[in-house]
Amino acid sequence: MISIQDAQRTILEQIAALETEKVSVFQGLNRVTPEDHIAPWDIPAADNSAMDGFAFSHATLGGDRLRVTGFLPAGDVHLVPVPAGEAIRIMTGAPIPPGCDTVIPIEEVLDDGEWIRFTSIVKTGLHVRKRGEDIRKGEVVIRAGSLLRPQEIGMLSAMGTTAPAVYRRARVAILATGDELLEPGSTPAPGKIINSNSYSLAAQVLDAGGDPVLLGIAPDALDATCDKIKAGLNADMLVITGGVSVGDRDFVKEAIESLGGSVTFWKVNMKPGKPLAFALLQGKPVFALAGNPVGAMVAFELFVRPSILKAMGHRRLFRPAVKAILQEPAANKGKRPHLVRGIVSVHNDRYHVSTTGNQSSGRLSSLIQGNGLIRMAPEASYAKGGEVEVLLLDRGFEMGDALQ
Ligand code: AMP
Ligand code: MG
């Protein structure tokens, strides 16, 4: 059976970056840019005042008095040089007039309307923001492959970019399989259960920045499964849940193969989520995940999410792994690495983790309680207070409850 790491490597080798598209600058948020962004001009474009105050030439300052001969609000320019002994009343952001090099803030002068008298000593060049001190023309400000965060959106805008190119969102088709499934909105009849996996997986797609396409439910029959899979090939990737085990009614692997897909592997050495087939079908990656709700979501986390991120140009594909102090003794009696749902918290700058109890892979509630996955090696015991490795699944616990 292939290991988690080998399965991740094998899958990610097959994932290519999608095309790029131009989007409005806001839509670029949380997307990746394929190109270097070079500053078309200096930012700021000119030396300008950092304060509301008075601009003057420091070298020509005689005493502690200057005559105010002009007013320069932000947005205007003062073209004529300012003679020695004179000052211009200047507002924050206005370009320093020719002949001036220093600004004294309003708070540091006595102002009678015509003359100002300094009440403090200013050094040459004080309160002047220099041309290009933020960004120099020609500089690569945002590198190809960067994630566009709010600050990059602001910088692109400052450079005059209104429609940056970004990798397009991956369209991920989602197919549930099983005769027992009903769509949400009805009360399950005897023998039936509600298809929740399509929705947790679709939400995981959205959370990764992708665009889910719900294909509905395929009954446990080969032809019907093939038809649904074919429909899914319009998307960039296909995620199937259920029907991938060795039961009499598990048709997914057979369906993929009968459509000409090459199944690279169909079990991963892990718990939960062992039944997992990866295939390329007409060039499209197909992930057939477990039917049980936790196995499906955990396998998505480990294999599908990094694939979506890679397709969308991201460089950082994996959740952070941290060391945490185990709050109770725990053991993995099984022969497969166990990803135990854990509740992670931070105290005194250290991560602490406890398990969510019953680890049955049907218990979706274990993922509601938990926010991390503890890696437990096969046939290993862990003492209370010992260190374990945890994958952090969400950032909720990094948010503080109170102001610091
Ligand atoms: P399977 O792998 O098809 O044998 O499915 C294993 C179990 O997972 C089923 O018995 C269901 O209880 C559950 N299951 C399968 N598909 C879904 C689904 N779409 N939503 C919720 N539970 C499911
Ligand atoms: Mg099934």
Tab-separated table of C-alpha atoms and ligand atoms in Angstrom:
chain	number	residue	atom	x	y	z
A	1	MET	CA	0.000	0.000	0.000
A	2	ILE	CA	1.339	3.425	-0.918
A	3	SER	CA	2.239	5.822	1.914
A	4	ILE	CA	0.590	9.207	2.409
A	5	GLN	CA	3.749	11.027	1.321
A	6	ASP	CA	4.261	8.885	-1.785
A	7	ALA	CA	0.619	9.267	-2.723
A	8	GLN	CA	0.880	13.053	-2.338
A	9	ARG	CA	4.022	13.101	-4.470
A	10	THR	CA	2.551	10.849	-7.142
A	11	ILE	CA	-0.607	12.941	-7.365
A	12	LEU	CA	1.065	16.344	-7.324
A	13	GLU	CA	3.444	15.298	-10.129
A	14	GLN	CA	0.362	14.953	-12.323
A	15	ILE	CA	-1.135	18.334	-11.481
A	16	ALA	CA	-0.362	21.135	-13.905
A	17	ALA	CA	-1.066	24.815	-13.436
A	18	LEU	CA	-4.283	26.031	-15.021
A	19	GLU	CA	-4.434	28.943	-17.445
A	20	THR	CA	-4.487	32.488	-16.227
A	21	GLU	CA	-7.175	35.110	-16.630
A	22	LYS	CA	-7.451	38.820	-16.050
A	23	VAL	CA	-9.743	39.782	-13.221
A	24	SER	CA	-10.702	43.041	-11.595
A	25	VAL	CA	-8.232	43.880	-8.892
A	26	PHE	CA	-10.556	42.869	-6.013
A	27	GLN	CA	-11.232	39.514	-7.586
A	28	GLY	CA	-7.507	38.945	-7.470
A	29	LEU	CA	-7.626	38.576	-3.697
A	30	ASN	CA	-6.312	35.183	-2.515
A	31	ARG	CA	-5.306	34.278	-6.068
A	32	VAL	CA	-1.786	33.828	-7.407
A	33	THR	CA	-0.224	36.075	-10.004
A	34	PRO	CA	1.720	34.392	-12.823
A	35	GLU	CA	3.853	37.416	-13.588
A	36	ASP	CA	6.310	39.844	-12.049
A	37	HIS	CA	4.809	43.258	-11.386
A	38	ILE	CA	7.288	46.042	-12.097
A	39	ALA	CA	6.783	49.533	-10.736
A	40	PRO	CA	5.937	51.906	-13.628
A	41	TRP	CA	6.891	54.936	-11.543
A	42	ASP	CA	8.431	55.944	-8.258
A	43	ILE	CA	6.161	55.717	-5.231
A	44	PRO	CA	5.860	58.342	-3.912
A	45	ALA	CA	6.259	60.133	-7.215
A	46	ALA	CA	7.811	63.230	-5.604
A	47	ASP	CA	9.284	64.331	-2.275
A	48	ASN	CA	6.245	65.238	-0.214
A	49	SER	CA	5.242	66.410	3.192
A	50	ALA	CA	4.683	63.843	5.936
A	51	MET	CA	2.916	66.414	8.129
A	52	ASP	CA	0.604	69.382	8.000
A	53	GLY	CA	3.130	72.192	8.512
A	54	PHE	CA	5.416	74.673	6.779
A	55	ALA	CA	7.981	73.875	4.084
A	56	PHE	CA	11.194	75.869	3.910
A	57	SER	CA	14.884	75.684	3.002
A	58	HIS	CA	16.861	74.659	6.054
A	59	ALA	CA	20.222	75.989	4.811
A	60	THR	CA	18.886	79.523	4.344
A	61	LEU	CA	17.177	79.674	7.725
A	62	GLY	CA	18.445	82.796	9.482
A	63	GLY	CA	16.724	82.916	12.841
A	64	ASP	CA	13.635	81.197	14.136
A	65	ARG	CA	11.110	83.151	12.052
A	66	LEU	CA	9.783	82.719	8.528
A	67	ARG	CA	7.241	84.640	6.495
A	68	VAL	CA	4.443	82.460	5.125
A	69	THR	CA	3.870	83.328	1.467
A	70	GLY	CA	1.753	80.481	0.146
A	71	PHE	CA	-0.566	77.601	0.829
A	72	LEU	CA	-0.190	74.164	-0.737
A	73	PRO	CA	-2.886	71.545	-0.130
A	74	ALA	CA	-2.454	67.880	-1.141
A	75	GLY	CA	-3.250	67.508	-4.836
A	76	ASP	CA	-1.689	70.834	-5.884
A	77	VAL	CA	1.862	71.657	-6.929
A	78	HIS	CA	3.921	74.757	-6.245
A	79	LEU	CA	6.044	75.454	-9.292
A	80	VAL	CA	8.035	78.562	-8.410
A	81	PRO	CA	11.052	78.262	-6.096
A	82	VAL	CA	10.456	79.510	-2.569
A	83	PRO	CA	12.904	82.347	-1.697
A	84	ALA	CA	15.122	82.256	1.394
A	85	GLY	CA	13.325	83.417	4.513
A	86	GLU	CA	9.940	82.306	3.281
A	87	ALA	CA	7.804	79.289	4.046
A	88	ILE	CA	4.818	77.655	2.368
A	89	ARG	CA	1.972	76.344	4.458
A	90	ILE	CA	1.813	72.700	3.263
A	91	MET	CA	-0.615	69.848	3.895
A	92	THR	CA	0.328	66.179	4.306
A	93	GLY	CA	1.007	64.542	0.957
A	94	ALA	CA	1.598	67.750	-1.003
A	95	PRO	CA	4.842	67.770	-3.018
A	96	ILE	CA	7.672	69.752	-1.412
A	97	PRO	CA	7.957	73.065	-3.352
A	98	PRO	CA	11.203	73.758	-5.214
A	99	GLY	CA	13.749	75.467	-2.952
A	100	CYS	CA	12.449	73.709	0.181
A	101	ASP	CA	13.832	70.620	1.903
A	102	THR	CA	12.309	70.548	5.390
A	103	VAL	CA	8.868	70.705	6.980
A	104	ILE	CA	8.132	71.987	10.460
A	105	PRO	CA	4.791	70.686	11.769
A	106	ILE	CA	1.971	73.092	12.638
A	107	GLU	CA	2.229	71.951	16.262
A	108	GLU	CA	5.809	73.212	16.495
A	109	VAL	CA	5.279	76.847	15.497
A	110	LEU	CA	3.514	79.955	16.714
A	111	ASP	CA	1.553	81.288	13.756
A	112	ASP	CA	0.201	84.854	13.605
A	113	GLY	CA	-1.204	84.431	10.088
A	114	GLU	CA	1.770	86.053	8.366
A	115	TRP	CA	4.817	84.930	10.309
A	116	ILE	CA	5.662	81.670	12.029
A	117	ARG	CA	8.071	81.358	14.942
A	118	PHE	CA	9.622	77.921	15.656
A	119	THR	CA	8.998	76.497	19.105
A	120	SER	CA	11.269	73.503	18.499
A	121	ILE	CA	14.404	72.782	16.516
A	122	VAL	CA	13.962	70.768	13.307
A	123	LYS	CA	16.766	69.005	11.504
A	124	THR	CA	17.350	69.300	7.767
A	125	GLY	CA	15.038	67.088	5.762
A	126	LEU	CA	12.698	66.334	8.620
A	127	HIS	CA	9.070	65.361	7.838
A	128	VAL	CA	9.785	64.919	4.143
A	129	ARG	CA	8.901	61.603	2.502
A	130	LYS	CA	11.436	61.113	-0.280
A	131	ARG	CA	10.520	60.340	-3.851
A	132	GLY	CA	10.723	56.563	-4.431
A	133	GLU	CA	11.275	55.760	-0.759
A	134	ASP	CA	8.516	53.143	-0.901
A	135	ILE	CA	9.071	51.777	-4.402
A	136	ARG	CA	11.542	52.674	-7.166
A	137	LYS	CA	10.500	52.740	-10.806
A	138	GLY	CA	11.599	49.486	-12.481
A	139	GLU	CA	11.694	47.506	-9.258
A	140	VAL	CA	9.969	44.100	-9.191
A	141	VAL	CA	7.471	44.778	-6.441
A	142	ILE	CA	5.382	41.597	-6.600
A	143	ARG	CA	7.033	38.449	-7.880
A	144	ALA	CA	5.462	35.852	-10.150
A	145	GLY	CA	3.938	33.146	-7.984
A	146	SER	CA	2.964	35.530	-5.194
A	147	LEU	CA	-0.302	35.178	-3.383
A	148	LEU	CA	-2.309	38.382	-3.660
A	149	ARG	CA	-3.230	39.532	-0.176
A	150	PRO	CA	-4.924	42.856	0.620
A	151	GLN	CA	-1.538	44.605	0.678
A	152	GLU	CA	-0.669	43.283	-2.796
A	153	ILE	CA	-4.083	44.443	-4.034
A	154	GLY	CA	-3.271	47.913	-2.700
A	155	MET	CA	0.181	47.903	-4.263
A	156	LEU	CA	-1.128	46.741	-7.653
A	157	SER	CA	-3.617	49.591	-7.507
A	158	ALA	CA	-0.864	52.059	-6.579
A	159	MET	CA	0.993	50.883	-9.682
A	160	GLY	CA	-2.057	51.596	-11.825
A	161	THR	CA	-3.040	47.950	-12.363
A	162	THR	CA	-6.803	47.481	-12.548
A	163	ALA	CA	-6.950	43.981	-14.036
A	164	PRO	CA	-4.118	41.714	-12.872
A	165	ALA	CA	-3.624	38.278	-14.387
A	166	VAL	CA	-4.158	35.413	-11.942
A	167	TYR	CA	-4.407	31.658	-12.252
A	168	ARG	CA	-8.006	30.813	-12.819
A	169	ARG	CA	-10.075	29.005	-10.236
A	170	ALA	CA	-10.069	25.222	-10.531
A	171	ARG	CA	-13.490	23.792	-11.373
A	172	VAL	CA	-13.868	20.668	-9.293
A	173	ALA	CA	-16.748	18.303	-10.036
A	174	ILE	CA	-18.137	16.366	-7.090
A	175	LEU	CA	-19.990	13.089	-7.407
A	176	ALA	CA	-21.601	11.137	-4.584
A	177	THR	CA	-22.325	7.464	-5.135
A	178	GLY	CA	-24.674	5.134	-3.344
A	179	ASP	CA	-28.200	3.762	-3.588
A	180	GLU	CA	-28.711	4.746	0.040
A	181	LEU	CA	-28.255	8.463	-0.559
A	182	LEU	CA	-30.874	11.186	-0.516
A	183	GLU	CA	-30.250	14.840	-1.092
A	184	PRO	CA	-30.609	17.127	1.935
A	185	GLY	CA	-34.076	18.564	2.400
A	186	SER	CA	-35.845	15.320	3.147
A	187	THR	CA	-36.105	13.151	6.226
A	188	PRO	CA	-34.313	9.881	5.577
A	189	ALA	CA	-36.594	6.890	4.995
A	190	PRO	CA	-35.510	3.537	6.482
A	191	GLY	CA	-32.254	2.392	4.912
A	192	LYS	CA	-31.493	5.806	3.486
A	193	ILE	CA	-28.995	8.434	4.596
A	194	ILE	CA	-28.474	11.982	3.528
A	195	ASN	CA	-25.716	12.849	1.102
A	196	SER	CA	-23.665	15.169	3.241
A	197	ASN	CA	-20.311	14.419	1.620
A	198	SER	CA	-21.063	16.354	-1.565
A	199	TYR	CA	-21.576	19.441	0.551
A	200	SER	CA	-18.639	19.063	2.894
A	201	LEU	CA	-16.411	18.381	-0.122
A	202	ALA	CA	-17.876	21.308	-2.083
A	203	ALA	CA	-17.209	23.526	0.914
A	204	GLN	CA	-13.641	22.245	1.069
A	205	VAL	CA	-13.261	23.090	-2.633
A	206	LEU	CA	-14.531	26.616	-1.979
A	207	ASP	CA	-12.285	26.925	1.036
A	208	ALA	CA	-9.290	26.041	-1.139
A	209	GLY	CA	-10.315	28.756	-3.614
A	210	GLY	CA	-11.787	26.377	-6.182
A	211	ASP	CA	-15.179	26.349	-7.838
A	212	PRO	CA	-17.277	23.254	-7.014
A	213	VAL	CA	-19.614	21.701	-9.570
A	214	LEU	CA	-22.144	19.349	-7.968
A	215	LEU	CA	-22.949	16.334	-10.122
A	216	GLY	CA	-25.479	14.866	-7.703
A	217	ILE	CA	-25.729	11.197	-6.821
A	218	ALA	CA	-24.875	8.166	-8.949
A	219	PRO	CA	-26.721	4.989	-8.029
A	220	ASP	CA	-24.625	1.888	-7.416
A	221	ALA	CA	-24.583	0.718	-11.039
A	222	LEU	CA	-21.740	0.726	-13.548
A	223	ASP	CA	-23.463	2.508	-16.442
A	224	ALA	CA	-24.952	5.246	-14.300
A	225	THR	CA	-21.626	5.794	-12.575
A	226	CYS	CA	-19.862	6.036	-15.957
A	227	ASP	CA	-22.388	8.588	-17.214
A	228	LYS	CA	-21.893	10.813	-14.189
A	229	ILE	CA	-18.111	10.516	-14.392
A	230	LYS	CA	-18.222	11.559	-18.064
A	231	ALA	CA	-20.213	14.641	-17.079
A	232	GLY	CA	-17.541	15.444	-14.509
A	233	LEU	CA	-14.813	15.526	-17.143
A	234	ASN	CA	-15.998	18.998	-18.192
A	235	ALA	CA	-14.425	20.235	-14.975
A	236	ASP	CA	-10.701	20.438	-14.257
A	237	MET	CA	-10.779	17.669	-11.659
A	238	LEU	CA	-13.308	15.152	-10.442
A	239	VAL	CA	-13.840	14.097	-6.837
A	240	ILE	CA	-15.983	11.031	-6.217
A	241	THR	CA	-17.056	9.814	-2.805
A	242	GLY	CA	-18.095	6.284	-1.955
A	243	GLY	CA	-18.134	3.126	-4.017
A	244	VAL	CA	-14.370	2.759	-4.055
A	245	SER	CA	-14.031	-0.135	-1.607
A	246	VAL	CA	-14.249	-3.826	-2.451
A	247	GLY	CA	-17.937	-4.281	-1.753
A	248	ASP	CA	-20.262	-5.961	-4.272
A	249	ARG	CA	-21.752	-2.597	-5.149
A	250	ASP	CA	-18.540	-0.579	-5.406
A	251	PHE	CA	-18.326	0.380	-9.083
A	252	VAL	CA	-16.175	3.473	-9.098
A	253	LYS	CA	-12.815	1.906	-9.896
A	254	GLU	CA	-14.351	-0.272	-12.585
A	255	ALA	CA	-16.152	2.732	-14.052
A	256	ILE	CA	-12.960	4.785	-14.263
A	257	GLU	CA	-11.124	1.898	-15.925
A	258	SER	CA	-13.925	1.136	-18.354
A	259	LEU	CA	-13.801	4.774	-19.492
A	260	GLY	CA	-10.092	4.353	-20.215
A	261	GLY	CA	-8.690	5.873	-17.052
A	262	SER	CA	-5.472	4.554	-15.559
A	263	VAL	CA	-5.858	4.038	-11.829
A	264	THR	CA	-2.455	4.807	-10.300
A	265	PHE	CA	-3.290	3.429	-6.857
A	266	TRP	CA	-6.447	2.664	-5.009
A	267	LYS	CA	-5.514	2.388	-1.361
A	268	VAL	CA	-3.392	4.621	0.808
A	269	ASN	CA	-1.767	3.405	4.009
A	270	MET	CA	-3.712	5.611	6.373
A	271	LYS	CA	-6.680	5.660	8.686
A	272	PRO	CA	-9.213	7.112	8.044
A	273	GLY	CA	-9.464	7.381	4.277
A	274	LYS	CA	-7.695	4.203	3.136
A	275	PRO	CA	-9.930	3.490	0.130
A	276	LEU	CA	-8.649	6.137	-2.230
A	277	ALA	CA	-8.137	5.781	-5.933
A	278	PHE	CA	-6.259	8.286	-8.011
A	279	ALA	CA	-6.542	8.180	-11.761
A	280	LEU	CA	-6.030	10.266	-14.826
A	281	LEU	CA	-9.003	10.104	-17.124
A	282	GLN	CA	-8.743	11.964	-20.438
A	283	GLY	CA	-5.967	13.964	-18.803
A	284	LYS	CA	-8.124	15.004	-15.859
A	285	PRO	CA	-7.200	14.030	-12.304
A	286	VAL	CA	-9.886	11.891	-10.695
A	287	PHE	CA	-9.925	11.329	-6.945
A	288	ALA	CA	-12.165	8.564	-5.679
A	289	LEU	CA	-12.463	9.043	-1.937
A	290	ALA	CA	-13.985	6.955	0.806
A	291	GLY	CA	-17.715	7.149	1.386
A	292	ASN	CA	-17.560	7.565	5.099
A	293	PRO	CA	-17.724	11.254	5.913
A	294	VAL	CA	-14.491	11.607	7.888
A	295	GLY	CA	-12.432	9.498	5.498
A	296	ALA	CA	-13.662	11.618	2.587
A	297	MET	CA	-12.849	14.922	4.264
A	298	VAL	CA	-9.454	13.812	5.584
A	299	ALA	CA	-8.453	12.425	2.191
A	300	PHE	CA	-9.570	15.676	0.589
A	301	GLU	CA	-7.364	17.597	3.025
A	302	LEU	CA	-4.321	15.491	2.284
A	303	PHE	CA	-4.632	14.969	-1.461
A	304	VAL	CA	-7.249	17.119	-3.170
A	305	ARG	CA	-6.635	20.436	-1.434
A	306	PRO	CA	-2.916	20.529	-2.299
A	307	SER	CA	-3.824	19.588	-5.883
A	308	ILE	CA	-6.316	22.446	-6.196
A	309	LEU	CA	-3.770	24.847	-4.728
A	310	LYS	CA	-1.061	23.652	-7.112
A	311	ALA	CA	-3.389	23.985	-10.107
A	312	MET	CA	-4.138	27.535	-9.016
A	313	GLY	CA	-0.469	28.443	-8.951
A	314	HIS	CA	0.136	28.298	-5.202
A	315	ARG	CA	3.555	27.343	-3.939
A	316	ARG	CA	2.592	26.541	-0.385
A	317	LEU	CA	0.385	23.512	-0.674
A	318	PHE	CA	0.228	21.961	2.761
A	319	ARG	CA	-1.312	22.764	6.090
A	320	PRO	CA	1.173	23.679	8.779
A	321	ALA	CA	2.437	20.806	10.934
A	322	VAL	CA	3.336	21.708	14.512
A	323	LYS	CA	4.527	19.867	17.603
A	324	ALA	CA	1.921	19.794	20.339
A	325	ILE	CA	1.792	18.469	23.882
A	326	LEU	CA	-0.603	15.592	24.238
A	327	GLN	CA	-3.126	16.151	27.031
A	328	GLU	CA	-3.950	12.505	27.593
A	329	PRO	CA	-2.332	9.144	26.920
A	330	ALA	CA	-3.185	7.800	23.454
A	331	ALA	CA	-2.278	4.837	21.308
A	332	ASN	CA	-2.586	3.649	17.743
A	333	LYS	CA	-3.123	-0.101	18.011
A	334	GLY	CA	-3.608	-0.490	14.274
A	335	LYS	CA	-1.092	-1.252	11.543
A	336	ARG	CA	-1.737	1.949	9.561
A	337	PRO	CA	-0.701	5.523	10.422
A	338	HIS	CA	-3.700	7.022	12.154
A	339	LEU	CA	-4.742	10.628	11.671
A	340	VAL	CA	-6.534	11.200	14.922
A	341	ARG	CA	-8.864	14.178	15.121
A	342	GLY	CA	-7.535	16.505	17.750
A	343	ILE	CA	-8.517	19.675	19.535
A	344	VAL	CA	-5.590	22.047	19.405
A	345	SER	CA	-5.169	25.082	21.601
A	346	VAL	CA	-2.336	27.425	22.468
A	347	HIS	CA	-1.261	28.101	26.059
A	348	ASN	CA	1.924	29.845	27.085
A	349	ASP	CA	3.134	29.888	23.488
A	350	ARG	CA	2.880	26.108	23.142
A	351	TYR	CA	0.423	24.007	21.217
A	352	HIS	CA	-1.591	21.539	23.260
A	353	VAL	CA	-3.791	18.831	21.822
A	354	SER	CA	-6.379	16.382	23.052
A	355	THR	CA	-8.194	13.802	20.944
A	356	THR	CA	-11.856	14.133	20.053
A	357	GLY	CA	-12.597	10.722	21.592
A	358	ASN	CA	-14.301	8.046	19.478
A	359	GLN	CA	-12.472	8.009	16.166
A	360	SER	CA	-15.029	6.113	14.096
A	361	SER	CA	-14.643	7.351	10.541
A	362	GLY	CA	-18.397	7.815	10.257
A	363	ARG	CA	-18.433	10.428	13.014
A	364	LEU	CA	-18.447	13.764	11.246
A	365	SER	CA	-18.915	15.384	14.655
A	366	SER	CA	-15.292	14.466	15.451
A	367	LEU	CA	-14.242	16.953	12.770
A	368	ILE	CA	-16.591	19.559	14.196
A	369	GLN	CA	-15.028	19.285	17.636
A	370	GLY	CA	-11.514	19.034	16.205
A	371	ASN	CA	-9.299	21.487	14.414
A	372	GLY	CA	-6.273	19.328	13.784
A	373	LEU	CA	-5.069	15.879	12.831
A	374	ILE	CA	-2.607	14.139	15.143
A	375	ARG	CA	-0.254	11.809	13.280
A	376	MET	CA	0.044	8.562	15.191
A	377	ALA	CA	2.480	5.961	13.898
A	378	PRO	CA	1.339	2.322	13.594
A	379	GLU	CA	1.365	0.336	16.848
A	380	ALA	CA	2.632	3.262	18.870
A	381	SER	CA	1.731	4.585	22.306
A	382	TYR	CA	1.942	8.188	23.380
A	383	ALA	CA	2.186	9.342	26.983
A	384	LYS	CA	0.319	12.268	28.443
A	385	GLY	CA	2.609	15.289	28.233
A	386	GLY	CA	4.547	13.811	25.316
A	387	GLU	CA	4.999	15.579	22.001
A	388	VAL	CA	3.023	14.675	18.902
A	389	GLU	CA	2.879	16.124	15.410
A	390	VAL	CA	-0.364	17.821	14.475
A	391	LEU	CA	-1.600	19.154	11.158
A	392	LEU	CA	-3.498	22.362	11.803
A	393	LEU	CA	-6.693	22.216	9.776
A	394	ASP	CA	-8.050	25.642	10.452
A	395	ARG	CA	-6.771	28.872	11.824
A	396	GLY	CA	-9.637	29.413	14.228
A	397	PHE	CA	-7.559	28.714	17.312
A	398	GLU	CA	-4.970	31.280	16.270
A	399	MET	CA	-7.552	33.985	16.778
A	400	GLY	CA	-7.545	35.508	20.223
A	401	ASP	CA	-10.725	35.811	22.277
A	402	ALA	CA	-9.668	39.025	23.940
A	403	LEU	CA	-7.602	42.090	23.169
A	404	GLN	CA	-3.997	41.574	24.185
B	1	AMP	P1	-19.018	3.250	0.574
B	1	AMP	O1	-17.569	3.574	0.527
B	1	AMP	O2	-19.742	3.614	-0.664
B	1	AMP	O3	-19.243	1.816	0.954
B	1	AMP	O4	-19.638	4.120	1.724
B	1	AMP	C1	-19.319	3.887	3.078
B	1	AMP	C2	-20.326	4.560	3.989
B	1	AMP	O5	-20.137	5.956	3.912
B	1	AMP	C3	-21.775	4.352	3.589
B	1	AMP	O6	-22.294	3.234	4.217
B	1	AMP	C4	-22.444	5.585	4.101
B	1	AMP	O7	-22.803	5.397	5.456
B	1	AMP	C5	-21.377	6.619	4.036
B	1	AMP	N1	-21.538	7.482	2.874
B	1	AMP	C6	-21.269	7.160	1.597
B	1	AMP	N2	-21.511	8.200	0.773
B	1	AMP	C7	-21.932	9.213	1.564
B	1	AMP	C8	-22.339	10.541	1.313
B	1	AMP	N3	-22.326	11.043	0.071
B	1	AMP	N4	-22.700	11.307	2.357
B	1	AMP	C9	-22.696	10.803	3.608
B	1	AMP	N5	-22.324	9.564	3.905
B	1	AMP	C10	-21.956	8.754	2.905
B	2	MG	MG	-21.471	3.048	-1.431
